[in-house]
Amino acid sequence: MAEILIKNVAKKFETYQALSDINLTISDREFMVLLGASGCGKTTLLRIIAGLETATSGEVWIGGKRIDHLPPKDRGIAMVFQNYAVFPHMTVFENIGFGLRMQKQPEAVVQERVKRTASLMHIEQLLGRYSGELSGGQRQRVAVARALAMEPDVILMDEPLSNLDALLRLEMRAELKGVLAESETTAIYVTHDQVEAMSLADRISVMNRGEIVQAATPMEVYRNPAAEFVAGFIGNPPMNFVVADRAENHQWRVAGEHYSGPKSDEDQIHFAIRPEDVVIAETGLDARVRLVEPLGAHLHVTCDVGGRMFRAVLDSGLEVKAGDHLKLQPQLDRIRWFDKNTTKALEV
Amino acid sequence: MSTSLSNTSTVRAGRWVYGASVALLCAWVLVPIYLLLVNTLSSPAAVSGFPKSFVPEFDTASLEFFAGFSGMVSALINSIYVAAITMVLSIVIGAPAGYALSRFDFKGKELFRLLILLTRAFPLPLLALPLTVMFIQVGLDDTIFGLALVHTTLAIPFAVLITFSLFSGIPVELEEASWTLGCTRLTGFRYVVLPLILPGITASAIFAFVISWNEVFAAAVLTIENRTLTAFLLQNLDTSPLHLKFAGGFILVVPALVFIFAVRKYLFAMWGIANR
C-alpha cells in the first residue's frame, strides 16, 4: 500500500511563495498528473515528495509513514528526470542496476531485474552501451527502466516526455501508460501538456500559482471545471466565456438570449460553453464571424459574441465565411456558470 | 558579381591576418624554447661563439655536467617532494571549495570567488619576509613541508577555480538521480561525481604540481640547505658559464612543458572554453 498524503505543504523561496497550503491525497496505484503552466509549483511539489527539496511547512506521508524528514533514498520512491539523468560513465546495464546494487541486492536479483525491466522497456539489445551511444528516446527508456527496476512504492516523473520529438512522445506515452498500469505502482507525473495529462491520468491536479485549483478525473476536469482557470487551461481551443446579465427568476441574458442559470446575488456572472458544444440554429447567441479555419475534420470559427472572442468548432460541411451573422445554440446541459469576481464555478 | 568578389577578397585577407597572428603567437612561444634547445645541445664553444648556428650539434656535455653536479640530485628530489605535497594539499583543500561554489548557495558567494583570486594579488616578495620570520618562529624554515605550504597557497586559487568549473559541468540531476536510487550525498559523490571528474581532478593536480615546480622566489628565500631545483639552479647558474645557464634553463622548462601539455584540455575548460 502506498497511499500518498500531502498535508498543508507550503514552500517559500526567499520572498517568493512557490507553494501555498497544498493538500492532496493520492490513493494506492493511482496515476496522478500534476498539470500547470511553468512556474505554477508542480515540479517543486514533486521534488518535495522526492526529498530533493524541503517544504517550508507541512507534512508528506507515504504508505502511512511520515517521510518528509527522510533523505530521498529512504522514501520508497524512484524518479524519472526531464533530462533523463542517465549516468554517462556507466553502461545501460549498470545504470538500470545501480539502485539495486546500492541496496546491496544479491547479484542474481540484480541480473534478473535488470533484464526483466530492460525487456519491458524494449532495450535488451542496448544493455552494453553507454548513454553517449543512445538516442534521446532510448535514454528515456533507460531512465524509466532504472526507476522501475527499484520496484518503488511510488514513481515520480518530471516532464519525462518533454524532450522527445512529437512522434516519439506519442509512442512513449502509450507505452508508459501500459507499463505503469502493469507495475501496480503509485505514480505522480508532472507535465504542462494537457493532452498528455488527459490521456495518462486517473486523476489530474490542475495547479496555478502554487495552489491546486482542482483535483479530479480527466473528464470531470474537462466537463466541470472548478474555476475559470481550469476551463481556460484545458481544452484546445479552450472554453468560451460570455458575460451574463441578471434577468428575472434565475434567468440570465447572454448575447441576446435567455438561459436559466444559478441563483446568484450578483448582477453579472460568466456564462461558459466548450467550442464543440454549440451548433448553428434559428435561435441562440448572436455571433459575428471574424475568422474561419478549415481543419479538415472540423471548422474552427472565431466569432465575436457579446463583445468577446468566442470560438466554435463546427461541422466542416458548413458554408461559413468571415463577416457572417450566426445564431449559435449551446447544448443546454453543457452550459457552465462562473462567478465573475471569484472565478469559481457556480452551482445551478 | 562585384560584391561577391570583394567578399572573397575580404575573406582571404581575414584568413591571412588570422594565419599570421597564429604564426606570430606560436613563434613568440616556440622560438625561445627552440633556441634554448639548440644552445643546450651545443658545445661551450658554439654557445659563446659567433655566428650562431640554428641547428643543434647534439653535444650532451652540458647536460652530463648537470647530471654529475653535486647537490643537483637532492635538489631534484626536494623539488619533487615539495611539488607532490603541494599537489595533494591543494586538491584536498581546493576541490571541496570548488564543489561548494558550484553546488551550494551561500551568503557572500560572489565575494568569496573574488577573494580566491585576490590571494594572487599580493606579490610574493611582499609576503616572503614576514613568512620567513614566522616560519623561523614555528620551526618550519628550511623544511620541505614549510615550502609546500607556501606553494599550496599559490596553487589553491587555481585548484578551486578548475574544480569549480569541473563540478559545474556535471548536471546536478545526475547527483539527484543517485540520491533517489539509494545514495547518500557521500556515496552519490563517490559513485557518480568522482568517476566523472577524475580526469579533470588529475589535470588540476598536475597544474598545482607545475606551479610548485616552477616557483623560485619563495623557494630561494625559505630554504638554505634543502634547496629545490629552481632555487638551486638560481643560486648556482648566476655564476656559471653561458652554456650551463642554457642547460639549467632547459632542465627546468621541459618537465613543466610536458605536464602543461598533458592537461591543456582542462586548463582551457577553466577559462570557460568548451572542452569538447
Coordinates of C-alpha atoms in Angstrom, one line a residue:
Chain A
M1 CA 0.0 0.0 0.0
A2 CA 1.4 3.3 -1.0
E3 CA -1.1 6.0 -0.4
I4 CA 0.4 9.4 -0.5
L5 CA -0.9 12.1 1.8
I6 CA 0.2 15.7 1.4
K7 CA -0.9 17.9 4.3
N8 CA -0.7 21.7 4.3
V9 CA 2.6 21.8 2.4
A10 CA 4.0 25.2 1.6
K11 CA 7.3 26.3 0.1
K12 CA 8.8 29.7 0.1
F13 CA 11.9 30.7 -1.8
E14 CA 13.3 33.8 -0.2
T15 CA 10.3 36.1 -0.8
Y16 CA 8.6 34.0 -3.5
Q17 CA 5.7 31.8 -2.4
A18 CA 6.2 28.8 -4.7
L19 CA 3.5 26.6 -3.0
S20 CA 0.8 27.6 -0.5
D21 CA -1.1 25.2 1.6
I22 CA -1.2 22.1 -0.6
N23 CA -3.5 19.3 0.5
L24 CA -3.7 16.2 -1.7
T25 CA -4.4 12.5 -1.2
I26 CA -3.3 10.1 -3.9
S27 CA -4.6 6.6 -3.5
D28 CA -2.5 3.4 -3.9
R29 CA -1.8 2.6 -7.6
E30 CA -3.3 5.8 -8.8
F31 CA -1.8 7.7 -11.7
M32 CA -1.9 11.3 -10.6
V33 CA -0.9 14.0 -13.0
L34 CA 0.2 17.5 -11.8
L35 CA -0.7 19.8 -14.6
G36 CA 0.0 23.5 -14.9
A37 CA 1.9 26.2 -16.7
S38 CA 5.6 26.6 -16.0
G39 CA 6.2 28.3 -12.6
C40 CA 3.0 27.0 -11.1
G41 CA 4.9 24.9 -8.5
K42 CA 4.2 21.5 -9.9
T43 CA 7.8 20.5 -10.1
T44 CA 8.5 22.0 -6.7
L45 CA 5.8 19.8 -5.2
L46 CA 7.2 16.7 -6.9
R47 CA 10.7 17.5 -5.6
I48 CA 9.3 17.9 -2.1
I49 CA 7.7 14.5 -2.3
A50 CA 11.0 13.1 -3.7
G51 CA 13.0 14.7 -0.9
L52 CA 15.2 16.8 -3.2
E53 CA 13.6 20.0 -1.8
T54 CA 12.4 20.7 1.7
A55 CA 9.0 22.1 2.4
T56 CA 8.9 25.3 4.4
S57 CA 5.9 23.7 6.3
G58 CA 3.6 20.8 6.1
E59 CA 3.8 17.0 6.1
V60 CA 4.2 14.3 3.5
W61 CA 3.1 10.7 4.2
I62 CA 3.7 7.7 2.0
G63 CA 2.0 4.4 2.9
G64 CA 1.1 5.5 6.4
K65 CA 4.6 6.7 7.3
R66 CA 5.6 10.3 7.6
I67 CA 8.6 10.8 5.3
D68 CA 9.2 14.5 4.9
H69 CA 12.3 14.3 7.2
L70 CA 13.8 11.3 5.5
P71 CA 16.5 11.5 2.7
P72 CA 15.3 10.5 -0.8
K73 CA 16.8 7.0 -0.5
D74 CA 14.6 6.1 2.4
R75 CA 11.3 7.2 1.0
G76 CA 10.5 4.2 -1.2
I77 CA 10.4 6.4 -4.3
A78 CA 12.1 6.4 -7.7
M79 CA 12.2 9.3 -10.0
V80 CA 12.5 9.9 -13.8
F81 CA 14.0 13.3 -14.7
Q82 CA 13.2 15.6 -17.5
N83 CA 16.7 15.4 -19.0
Y84 CA 16.9 11.6 -18.3
A85 CA 20.0 11.9 -15.9
V86 CA 21.4 8.6 -17.3
F87 CA 24.9 8.2 -15.8
P88 CA 27.3 8.7 -18.7
H89 CA 30.2 6.6 -17.2
M90 CA 28.0 3.5 -16.8
T91 CA 26.6 1.1 -19.4
V92 CA 22.8 0.8 -19.7
F93 CA 23.0 -2.4 -17.6
E94 CA 24.9 -0.6 -14.8
N95 CA 22.5 2.3 -15.0
I96 CA 19.5 0.1 -14.5
G97 CA 21.1 -2.0 -11.8
F98 CA 22.7 1.0 -10.0
G99 CA 19.8 1.4 -7.5
L100 CA 19.7 -2.4 -6.8
R101 CA 23.5 -2.5 -6.2
M102 CA 23.2 0.4 -3.8
Q103 CA 20.6 -1.6 -1.9
K104 CA 23.2 -4.4 -1.8
Q105 CA 20.8 -6.8 -3.6
P106 CA 22.3 -10.2 -4.4
E107 CA 23.9 -10.3 -7.9
A108 CA 21.3 -12.8 -9.1
V109 CA 18.4 -10.4 -8.3
V110 CA 20.2 -7.6 -10.0
Q111 CA 20.7 -9.6 -13.2
E112 CA 17.2 -10.9 -13.2
R113 CA 15.5 -7.5 -12.5
V114 CA 17.7 -5.5 -14.9
K115 CA 16.9 -8.0 -17.7
R116 CA 13.2 -8.0 -16.9
T117 CA 12.8 -4.2 -16.8
A118 CA 15.0 -3.8 -19.9
S119 CA 12.8 -6.2 -21.9
L120 CA 9.7 -4.4 -20.5
M121 CA 11.1 -1.1 -22.0
H122 CA 12.4 -2.9 -25.1
I123 CA 16.1 -2.0 -24.6
E124 CA 17.5 -5.5 -24.0
Q125 CA 19.8 -5.1 -27.0
L126 CA 21.3 -1.9 -25.6
L127 CA 22.5 -3.2 -22.2
G128 CA 26.1 -3.0 -23.1
R129 CA 26.0 0.6 -24.5
Y130 CA 26.9 3.9 -22.8
S131 CA 24.5 6.8 -22.7
G132 CA 26.5 8.7 -25.3
E133 CA 25.7 6.0 -27.8
L134 CA 21.9 6.3 -27.3
S135 CA 19.2 8.4 -28.8
G136 CA 17.0 10.7 -26.7
G137 CA 14.2 8.1 -26.8
Q138 CA 16.5 5.3 -25.8
R139 CA 17.9 7.3 -22.9
Q140 CA 14.3 8.0 -21.7
R141 CA 13.7 4.3 -21.8
V142 CA 16.8 3.6 -19.7
A143 CA 15.7 6.3 -17.2
V144 CA 12.2 4.7 -16.8
A145 CA 13.7 1.2 -16.6
R146 CA 16.1 2.4 -13.9
A147 CA 13.2 3.7 -11.9
L148 CA 11.1 0.6 -12.4
A149 CA 13.9 -1.8 -11.5
M150 CA 13.8 -0.4 -8.0
E151 CA 10.3 -1.7 -7.7
P152 CA 9.4 1.5 -5.7
D153 CA 6.2 2.2 -3.9
V154 CA 5.9 5.5 -5.8
I155 CA 7.3 6.5 -9.1
L156 CA 7.8 10.2 -9.7
M157 CA 8.1 11.6 -13.2
D158 CA 9.1 15.2 -14.0
E159 CA 8.0 16.0 -17.6
P160 CA 9.6 12.8 -18.8
L161 CA 8.5 13.2 -22.4
S162 CA 9.0 16.9 -23.0
N163 CA 12.5 16.4 -24.5
L164 CA 11.3 13.9 -27.1
D165 CA 10.1 14.8 -30.6
A166 CA 6.3 14.7 -31.2
L167 CA 6.0 11.3 -32.8
L168 CA 8.2 9.6 -30.2
R169 CA 6.3 11.3 -27.4
L170 CA 3.0 9.8 -28.6
E171 CA 4.6 6.3 -28.8
M172 CA 6.2 6.6 -25.3
R173 CA 3.0 8.0 -23.8
A174 CA 1.0 4.9 -24.8
E175 CA 3.8 2.6 -23.6
L176 CA 4.3 4.4 -20.3
K177 CA 0.6 4.0 -19.5
G178 CA 0.7 0.3 -20.2
V179 CA 3.9 -0.3 -18.3
L180 CA 2.9 1.6 -15.2
A181 CA -0.6 0.0 -15.1
E182 CA 1.2 -3.3 -15.1
S183 CA 3.7 -2.4 -12.4
E184 CA 1.0 -1.5 -9.9
T185 CA 3.0 1.5 -8.6
T186 CA 1.5 4.7 -7.5
A187 CA 2.6 7.3 -10.0
I188 CA 2.9 11.1 -9.9
Y189 CA 3.6 12.7 -13.2
V190 CA 4.3 16.3 -13.8
T191 CA 3.5 17.9 -17.1
H192 CA 2.4 21.2 -18.8
D193 CA 0.9 19.3 -21.7
Q194 CA -2.9 18.9 -21.2
V195 CA -3.2 16.2 -23.8
E196 CA -0.6 14.1 -22.0
A197 CA -2.4 14.7 -18.8
M198 CA -5.8 13.8 -20.2
S199 CA -4.6 10.6 -21.8
L200 CA -2.4 9.3 -18.9
A201 CA -4.1 10.3 -15.7
D202 CA -6.5 8.6 -13.4
R203 CA -6.8 12.0 -11.8
I204 CA -5.5 15.4 -12.7
S205 CA -4.4 18.1 -10.2
V206 CA -4.6 21.4 -12.1
M207 CA -2.2 23.8 -10.4
N208 CA -1.9 27.6 -10.7
R209 CA 0.3 30.0 -8.8
G210 CA 1.3 27.5 -6.1
E211 CA -2.2 26.2 -5.5
I212 CA -4.2 23.1 -6.6
V213 CA -7.2 24.6 -8.3
Q214 CA -8.9 21.3 -9.0
A215 CA -8.1 17.6 -8.5
A216 CA -10.5 15.3 -10.3
T217 CA -10.7 12.7 -13.1
P218 CA -9.8 14.0 -16.6
M219 CA -13.4 14.0 -17.8
E220 CA -14.6 15.8 -14.7
V221 CA -11.9 18.4 -15.1
Y222 CA -12.9 18.8 -18.7
R223 CA -16.7 18.8 -18.2
N224 CA -17.0 20.6 -14.9
P225 CA -14.0 22.8 -14.3
A226 CA -13.9 24.2 -10.8
A227 CA -12.7 27.6 -11.9
E228 CA -12.3 29.7 -15.0
F229 CA -8.5 29.0 -14.9
V230 CA -9.1 25.2 -15.4
A231 CA -11.7 25.9 -18.1
G232 CA -9.3 28.1 -19.9
F233 CA -6.3 25.9 -19.5
I234 CA -7.8 22.6 -20.6
G235 CA -9.3 22.1 -24.0
N236 CA -8.0 23.3 -27.3
P237 CA -9.5 25.7 -28.2
P238 CA -10.4 26.5 -24.5
M239 CA -13.8 27.1 -23.1
N240 CA -15.6 30.3 -24.1
F241 CA -16.8 32.9 -21.6
V242 CA -19.6 35.4 -22.2
V243 CA -20.9 38.0 -19.7
A244 CA -24.4 37.2 -18.5
D245 CA -26.7 39.9 -17.1
R246 CA -29.3 39.1 -14.4
A247 CA -32.9 38.8 -15.6
E248 CA -35.8 37.5 -13.5
N249 CA -36.3 34.0 -11.9
H250 CA -32.6 32.8 -12.2
Q251 CA -32.7 33.7 -15.9
W252 CA -29.6 35.3 -17.3
R253 CA -29.4 37.3 -20.5
V254 CA -26.5 36.2 -22.7
A255 CA -25.8 37.8 -26.0
G256 CA -29.4 38.5 -26.8
E257 CA -30.7 35.1 -25.5
H258 CA -32.1 34.0 -22.1
Y259 CA -30.8 30.9 -20.3
S260 CA -31.7 29.6 -16.8
G261 CA -28.7 29.6 -14.5
P262 CA -27.6 29.7 -10.9
K263 CA -29.2 31.6 -8.0
S264 CA -26.6 34.3 -7.6
D265 CA -26.9 37.7 -6.0
E266 CA -24.5 39.2 -8.5
D267 CA -25.7 41.4 -11.3
Q268 CA -23.3 39.9 -13.7
I269 CA -21.8 36.4 -13.9
H270 CA -20.0 34.5 -16.6
F271 CA -21.7 32.0 -19.0
A272 CA -19.3 29.3 -20.3
I273 CA -19.5 26.7 -23.1
R274 CA -17.0 24.5 -24.8
P275 CA -16.4 25.3 -28.5
E276 CA -17.7 21.9 -29.7
D277 CA -20.9 22.2 -27.7
V278 CA -22.6 24.8 -30.0
V279 CA -24.5 24.3 -33.3
I280 CA -25.8 26.8 -35.8
A281 CA -29.6 27.2 -35.3
E282 CA -32.5 29.6 -35.7
T283 CA -32.1 30.9 -32.2
G284 CA -29.1 31.3 -30.0
L285 CA -26.1 33.5 -29.2
D286 CA -25.6 36.4 -31.6
A287 CA -22.3 35.8 -33.2
R288 CA -20.4 37.7 -35.9
V289 CA -17.8 35.6 -37.7
R290 CA -14.3 37.1 -37.7
L291 CA -12.1 34.2 -38.9
V292 CA -12.7 30.7 -40.3
E293 CA -10.1 28.0 -40.1
P294 CA -11.0 24.8 -42.0
L295 CA -9.0 22.0 -40.4
G296 CA -10.4 19.1 -42.4
A297 CA -12.5 17.2 -39.8
H298 CA -13.8 20.4 -38.3
L299 CA -14.2 24.1 -38.9
H300 CA -12.7 26.4 -36.3
V301 CA -14.7 29.6 -36.3
T302 CA -13.6 32.6 -34.3
C303 CA -16.5 34.9 -33.7
D304 CA -17.5 38.0 -31.7
V305 CA -20.2 37.2 -29.1
G306 CA -21.3 39.9 -26.6
G307 CA -18.1 41.9 -27.4
R308 CA -15.8 38.9 -26.5
M309 CA -13.9 36.4 -28.6
F310 CA -15.8 33.2 -28.9
R311 CA -14.5 30.1 -30.6
A312 CA -16.7 27.4 -32.1
V313 CA -15.8 24.0 -33.5
L314 CA -18.4 23.3 -36.2
D315 CA -19.1 20.7 -38.8
S316 CA -16.7 21.1 -41.8
G317 CA -19.6 20.7 -44.3
L318 CA -20.9 24.2 -43.3
E319 CA -20.6 27.2 -45.5
V320 CA -19.4 29.9 -43.2
K321 CA -17.3 33.0 -44.0
A322 CA -15.9 36.0 -42.2
G323 CA -18.5 38.7 -41.7
D324 CA -21.4 36.3 -41.4
H325 CA -24.0 36.7 -38.6
L326 CA -24.8 33.4 -37.0
K327 CA -27.0 32.2 -34.2
L328 CA -25.1 29.7 -32.1
Q329 CA -27.2 27.4 -30.0
P330 CA -25.4 25.9 -26.9
Q331 CA -26.2 22.4 -25.8
L332 CA -28.1 23.2 -22.6
D333 CA -26.7 20.6 -20.3
R334 CA -23.2 21.6 -21.2
I335 CA -23.5 25.2 -20.1
R336 CA -21.4 26.2 -17.1
W337 CA -21.5 29.3 -14.9
F338 CA -18.7 31.1 -13.1
D339 CA -18.7 33.9 -10.6
K340 CA -17.2 37.0 -12.2
N341 CA -15.2 38.0 -9.1
T342 CA -14.0 34.8 -7.6
T343 CA -13.9 33.0 -11.0
K344 CA -15.2 29.9 -9.2
A345 CA -17.8 27.6 -10.7
L346 CA -21.4 28.3 -9.7
E347 CA -23.9 25.5 -8.9
V348 CA -27.2 25.6 -10.9
Chain B
M1 CA 29.3 40.0 -59.0
S2 CA 31.4 42.8 -57.7
T3 CA 30.1 42.3 -54.1
S4 CA 30.9 38.5 -54.2
L5 CA 34.4 39.4 -55.5
S6 CA 35.1 41.9 -52.7
N7 CA 33.6 39.4 -50.3
T8 CA 36.0 36.6 -51.3
S9 CA 39.0 39.0 -51.1
T10 CA 37.9 40.2 -47.7
V11 CA 37.6 36.6 -46.5
R12 CA 41.0 35.9 -48.0
A13 CA 42.6 38.9 -46.2
G14 CA 40.9 37.9 -43.0
R15 CA 42.4 34.4 -43.3
W16 CA 45.8 35.9 -43.9
V17 CA 45.6 38.1 -40.8
Y18 CA 44.3 35.1 -38.8
G19 CA 47.1 32.8 -40.1
A20 CA 49.8 35.5 -39.5
S21 CA 48.6 36.1 -35.9
V22 CA 48.6 32.4 -35.1
A23 CA 52.1 32.1 -36.6
L24 CA 53.3 35.1 -34.6
L25 CA 51.9 33.8 -31.3
C26 CA 53.4 30.4 -31.9
A27 CA 56.8 31.9 -32.8
W28 CA 56.7 34.0 -29.7
V29 CA 56.5 30.9 -27.5
L30 CA 58.4 28.4 -29.7
V31 CA 61.4 30.4 -30.8
P32 CA 62.9 30.9 -27.4
I33 CA 62.3 27.3 -26.5
Y34 CA 63.9 26.2 -29.7
L35 CA 67.0 28.5 -29.1
L36 CA 67.2 27.1 -25.5
L37 CA 67.2 23.6 -27.0
V38 CA 69.9 24.4 -29.6
N39 CA 72.2 26.0 -27.0
T40 CA 71.7 23.2 -24.5
L41 CA 72.7 20.7 -27.1
S42 CA 75.7 22.7 -28.3
S43 CA 79.3 22.6 -27.1
P44 CA 80.5 25.6 -24.9
A45 CA 82.5 27.0 -27.8
A46 CA 79.5 27.1 -30.1
V47 CA 77.3 28.7 -27.4
S48 CA 79.7 31.6 -26.8
G49 CA 80.9 31.8 -30.5
F50 CA 79.5 33.8 -33.4
P51 CA 77.7 33.5 -35.8
K52 CA 75.1 31.3 -34.1
S53 CA 74.1 28.0 -35.5
F54 CA 70.3 27.3 -35.7
V55 CA 70.9 23.5 -35.8
P56 CA 71.9 21.8 -32.6
E57 CA 75.2 19.8 -32.5
F58 CA 73.7 17.2 -30.2
D59 CA 76.6 17.7 -27.8
T60 CA 75.3 16.5 -24.4
A61 CA 78.3 17.6 -22.4
S62 CA 76.4 20.4 -20.6
L63 CA 73.6 18.1 -19.6
E64 CA 76.1 15.4 -18.5
F65 CA 77.8 18.1 -16.4
F66 CA 74.5 18.7 -14.6
A67 CA 73.8 15.0 -14.0
G68 CA 77.1 14.8 -12.1
F69 CA 76.9 18.2 -10.3
S70 CA 76.9 17.8 -6.5
G71 CA 73.6 18.7 -4.9
M72 CA 71.7 18.5 -8.1
V73 CA 70.0 15.2 -7.4
S74 CA 69.0 16.1 -3.9
A75 CA 67.6 19.4 -5.2
L76 CA 65.6 17.5 -7.8
I77 CA 64.2 15.1 -5.2
N78 CA 63.3 18.1 -3.0
S79 CA 61.5 19.7 -5.9
I80 CA 59.5 16.6 -6.5
Y81 CA 58.7 16.3 -2.8
V82 CA 57.5 19.9 -2.5
A83 CA 55.5 19.7 -5.7
A84 CA 53.9 16.4 -4.6
I85 CA 52.9 17.8 -1.2
T86 CA 51.6 20.9 -2.9
M87 CA 49.6 18.8 -5.3
V88 CA 47.9 16.8 -2.6
L89 CA 47.2 19.7 -0.3
S90 CA 45.8 22.0 -3.0
I91 CA 43.4 19.3 -4.2
V92 CA 42.3 18.2 -0.8
I93 CA 41.6 21.8 0.2
G94 CA 40.6 23.2 -3.2
A95 CA 38.3 20.6 -4.6
P96 CA 35.8 20.8 -1.7
A97 CA 35.7 24.5 -2.1
G98 CA 35.1 24.1 -5.8
Y99 CA 32.3 21.7 -5.1
A100 CA 30.7 24.1 -2.6
L101 CA 30.9 27.0 -5.0
S102 CA 29.3 25.0 -7.8
R103 CA 26.5 23.3 -5.7
F104 CA 25.5 25.5 -2.8
D105 CA 24.1 28.9 -2.5
F106 CA 25.6 30.8 0.5
K107 CA 25.9 34.4 1.6
G108 CA 28.9 36.1 0.1
K109 CA 29.5 33.5 -2.6
E110 CA 30.5 36.1 -5.2
L111 CA 32.8 37.9 -2.8
F112 CA 34.3 34.5 -1.9
R113 CA 35.1 33.9 -5.6
L114 CA 36.7 37.3 -5.8
L115 CA 38.7 36.7 -2.7
I116 CA 40.1 33.5 -4.1
L117 CA 41.6 35.4 -7.0
L118 CA 42.7 38.2 -4.6
T119 CA 45.2 35.9 -2.9
R120 CA 47.2 36.2 -6.1
A121 CA 47.1 40.0 -5.9
F122 CA 49.9 40.2 -3.3
P123 CA 53.4 39.9 -4.8
L124 CA 55.3 37.1 -3.2
P125 CA 58.3 39.3 -2.2
L126 CA 55.9 41.3 -0.1
L127 CA 54.8 38.1 1.8
A128 CA 58.2 36.3 1.8
L129 CA 59.9 38.3 4.7
P130 CA 57.0 38.0 7.2
L131 CA 56.6 34.4 6.2
T132 CA 60.2 33.6 6.8
V133 CA 60.1 35.3 10.2
M134 CA 57.0 33.3 11.1
F135 CA 58.4 30.1 9.8
I136 CA 61.6 30.6 11.8
Q137 CA 59.4 31.2 14.9
V138 CA 57.5 27.9 14.5
G139 CA 60.5 26.0 13.1
L140 CA 59.2 25.5 9.6
D141 CA 62.0 27.4 7.9
D142 CA 64.2 25.4 5.5
T143 CA 61.8 22.5 5.5
I144 CA 60.2 20.8 2.6
F145 CA 56.8 21.0 4.3
G146 CA 57.0 24.7 5.0
L147 CA 57.8 25.5 1.4
A148 CA 55.0 23.2 0.3
L149 CA 52.6 25.2 2.4
V150 CA 53.6 28.4 0.6
H151 CA 53.3 26.7 -2.7
T152 CA 49.9 25.4 -1.8
T153 CA 48.7 28.9 -1.1
L154 CA 49.8 29.8 -4.6
A155 CA 48.1 26.8 -6.2
I156 CA 44.8 26.7 -4.3
P157 CA 43.1 29.6 -6.3
F158 CA 43.7 27.6 -9.5
A159 CA 42.6 24.3 -7.9
V160 CA 39.4 25.9 -6.7
L161 CA 38.6 27.6 -10.0
I162 CA 39.4 24.5 -12.1
T163 CA 37.4 22.1 -9.9
F164 CA 34.5 24.7 -9.7
S165 CA 34.2 24.6 -13.5
L166 CA 34.5 20.8 -13.4
F167 CA 31.8 20.3 -10.9
S168 CA 29.6 22.9 -12.7
G169 CA 29.9 20.8 -15.9
I170 CA 28.2 17.8 -14.2
P171 CA 24.4 18.2 -14.2
V172 CA 23.0 18.3 -10.7
E173 CA 20.3 15.9 -11.8
L174 CA 22.9 13.2 -12.0
E175 CA 23.6 13.6 -8.3
E176 CA 19.9 13.9 -7.5
A177 CA 19.2 10.7 -9.5
S178 CA 21.8 8.9 -7.5
W179 CA 20.1 10.1 -4.2
T180 CA 16.7 8.8 -5.4
L181 CA 18.5 5.5 -6.3
G182 CA 19.7 4.8 -2.8
C183 CA 22.8 7.0 -2.4
T184 CA 23.6 9.5 0.3
R185 CA 25.4 12.7 -0.6
L186 CA 28.7 10.9 0.1
T187 CA 28.1 7.7 -1.8
G188 CA 26.5 9.7 -4.7
F189 CA 29.7 11.7 -4.9
R190 CA 31.8 8.6 -4.7
Y191 CA 29.9 6.6 -7.4
V192 CA 28.6 9.3 -9.8
V193 CA 30.5 12.6 -9.5
L194 CA 34.0 11.3 -8.7
P195 CA 34.4 9.0 -11.7
L196 CA 33.2 11.8 -14.0
I197 CA 35.6 14.4 -12.7
L198 CA 38.6 12.2 -12.0
P199 CA 40.4 13.1 -15.3
G200 CA 39.9 16.8 -14.5
I201 CA 41.0 16.5 -10.9
T202 CA 44.2 14.8 -12.1
A203 CA 44.8 17.7 -14.5
S204 CA 44.2 20.2 -11.8
A205 CA 46.6 18.3 -9.6
I206 CA 49.3 18.3 -12.2
F207 CA 48.8 22.0 -12.7
A208 CA 49.4 22.5 -8.9
F209 CA 52.5 20.4 -9.3
V210 CA 53.8 22.6 -12.1
I211 CA 53.1 25.8 -10.1
S212 CA 55.2 24.4 -7.3
W213 CA 57.9 23.1 -9.7
N214 CA 58.3 26.5 -11.4
E215 CA 58.2 28.6 -8.2
V216 CA 61.6 30.1 -7.4
F217 CA 61.2 33.2 -5.2
A218 CA 59.7 31.5 -2.1
A219 CA 62.0 28.5 -2.6
A220 CA 65.1 30.7 -2.7
V221 CA 64.1 32.8 0.4
L222 CA 62.7 30.0 2.6
T223 CA 65.3 27.3 2.0
I224 CA 69.0 27.2 2.6
E225 CA 70.1 23.6 3.0
N226 CA 67.1 21.9 1.4
R227 CA 67.1 23.8 -1.9
T228 CA 64.6 22.9 -4.6
L229 CA 65.8 22.6 -8.1
T230 CA 64.7 26.1 -9.1
A231 CA 66.4 27.7 -6.1
F232 CA 69.5 25.5 -6.5
L233 CA 69.9 26.5 -10.2
L234 CA 69.2 30.1 -9.5
Q235 CA 71.9 30.2 -6.9
N236 CA 74.5 28.3 -9.0
L237 CA 73.7 29.4 -12.5
D238 CA 74.2 33.0 -11.6
T239 CA 78.0 32.5 -11.6
S240 CA 78.1 29.7 -14.2
P241 CA 79.3 30.0 -17.8
L242 CA 76.7 30.6 -20.5
H243 CA 76.3 27.1 -21.8
L244 CA 75.5 25.8 -18.3
K245 CA 72.9 28.5 -17.9
F246 CA 71.1 27.3 -21.0
A247 CA 71.3 23.7 -20.0
G248 CA 69.9 24.6 -16.5
G249 CA 67.1 26.5 -18.0
F250 CA 66.3 23.6 -20.3
I251 CA 66.1 21.2 -17.4
L252 CA 63.6 23.5 -15.7
V253 CA 61.4 24.2 -18.6
V254 CA 61.0 20.7 -20.1
P255 CA 59.1 18.9 -17.3
A256 CA 56.7 21.9 -16.9
L257 CA 56.0 22.0 -20.6
V258 CA 55.3 18.3 -20.7
F259 CA 52.9 18.5 -17.8
I260 CA 51.0 21.5 -19.1
F261 CA 50.7 19.9 -22.5
A262 CA 49.2 16.8 -20.9
V263 CA 46.5 18.8 -19.1
R264 CA 45.9 21.6 -21.7
K265 CA 42.3 20.5 -22.3
Y266 CA 41.3 21.1 -18.7
L267 CA 43.1 24.4 -18.5
F268 CA 41.0 25.6 -21.4
A269 CA 37.9 24.4 -19.6
M270 CA 39.0 26.6 -16.6
W271 CA 39.0 29.7 -18.8
G272 CA 35.5 28.9 -19.9
I273 CA 36.2 27.5 -23.3
A274 CA 34.2 24.4 -24.1
N275 CA 36.4 21.3 -23.5
R276 CA 35.0 19.1 -26.2

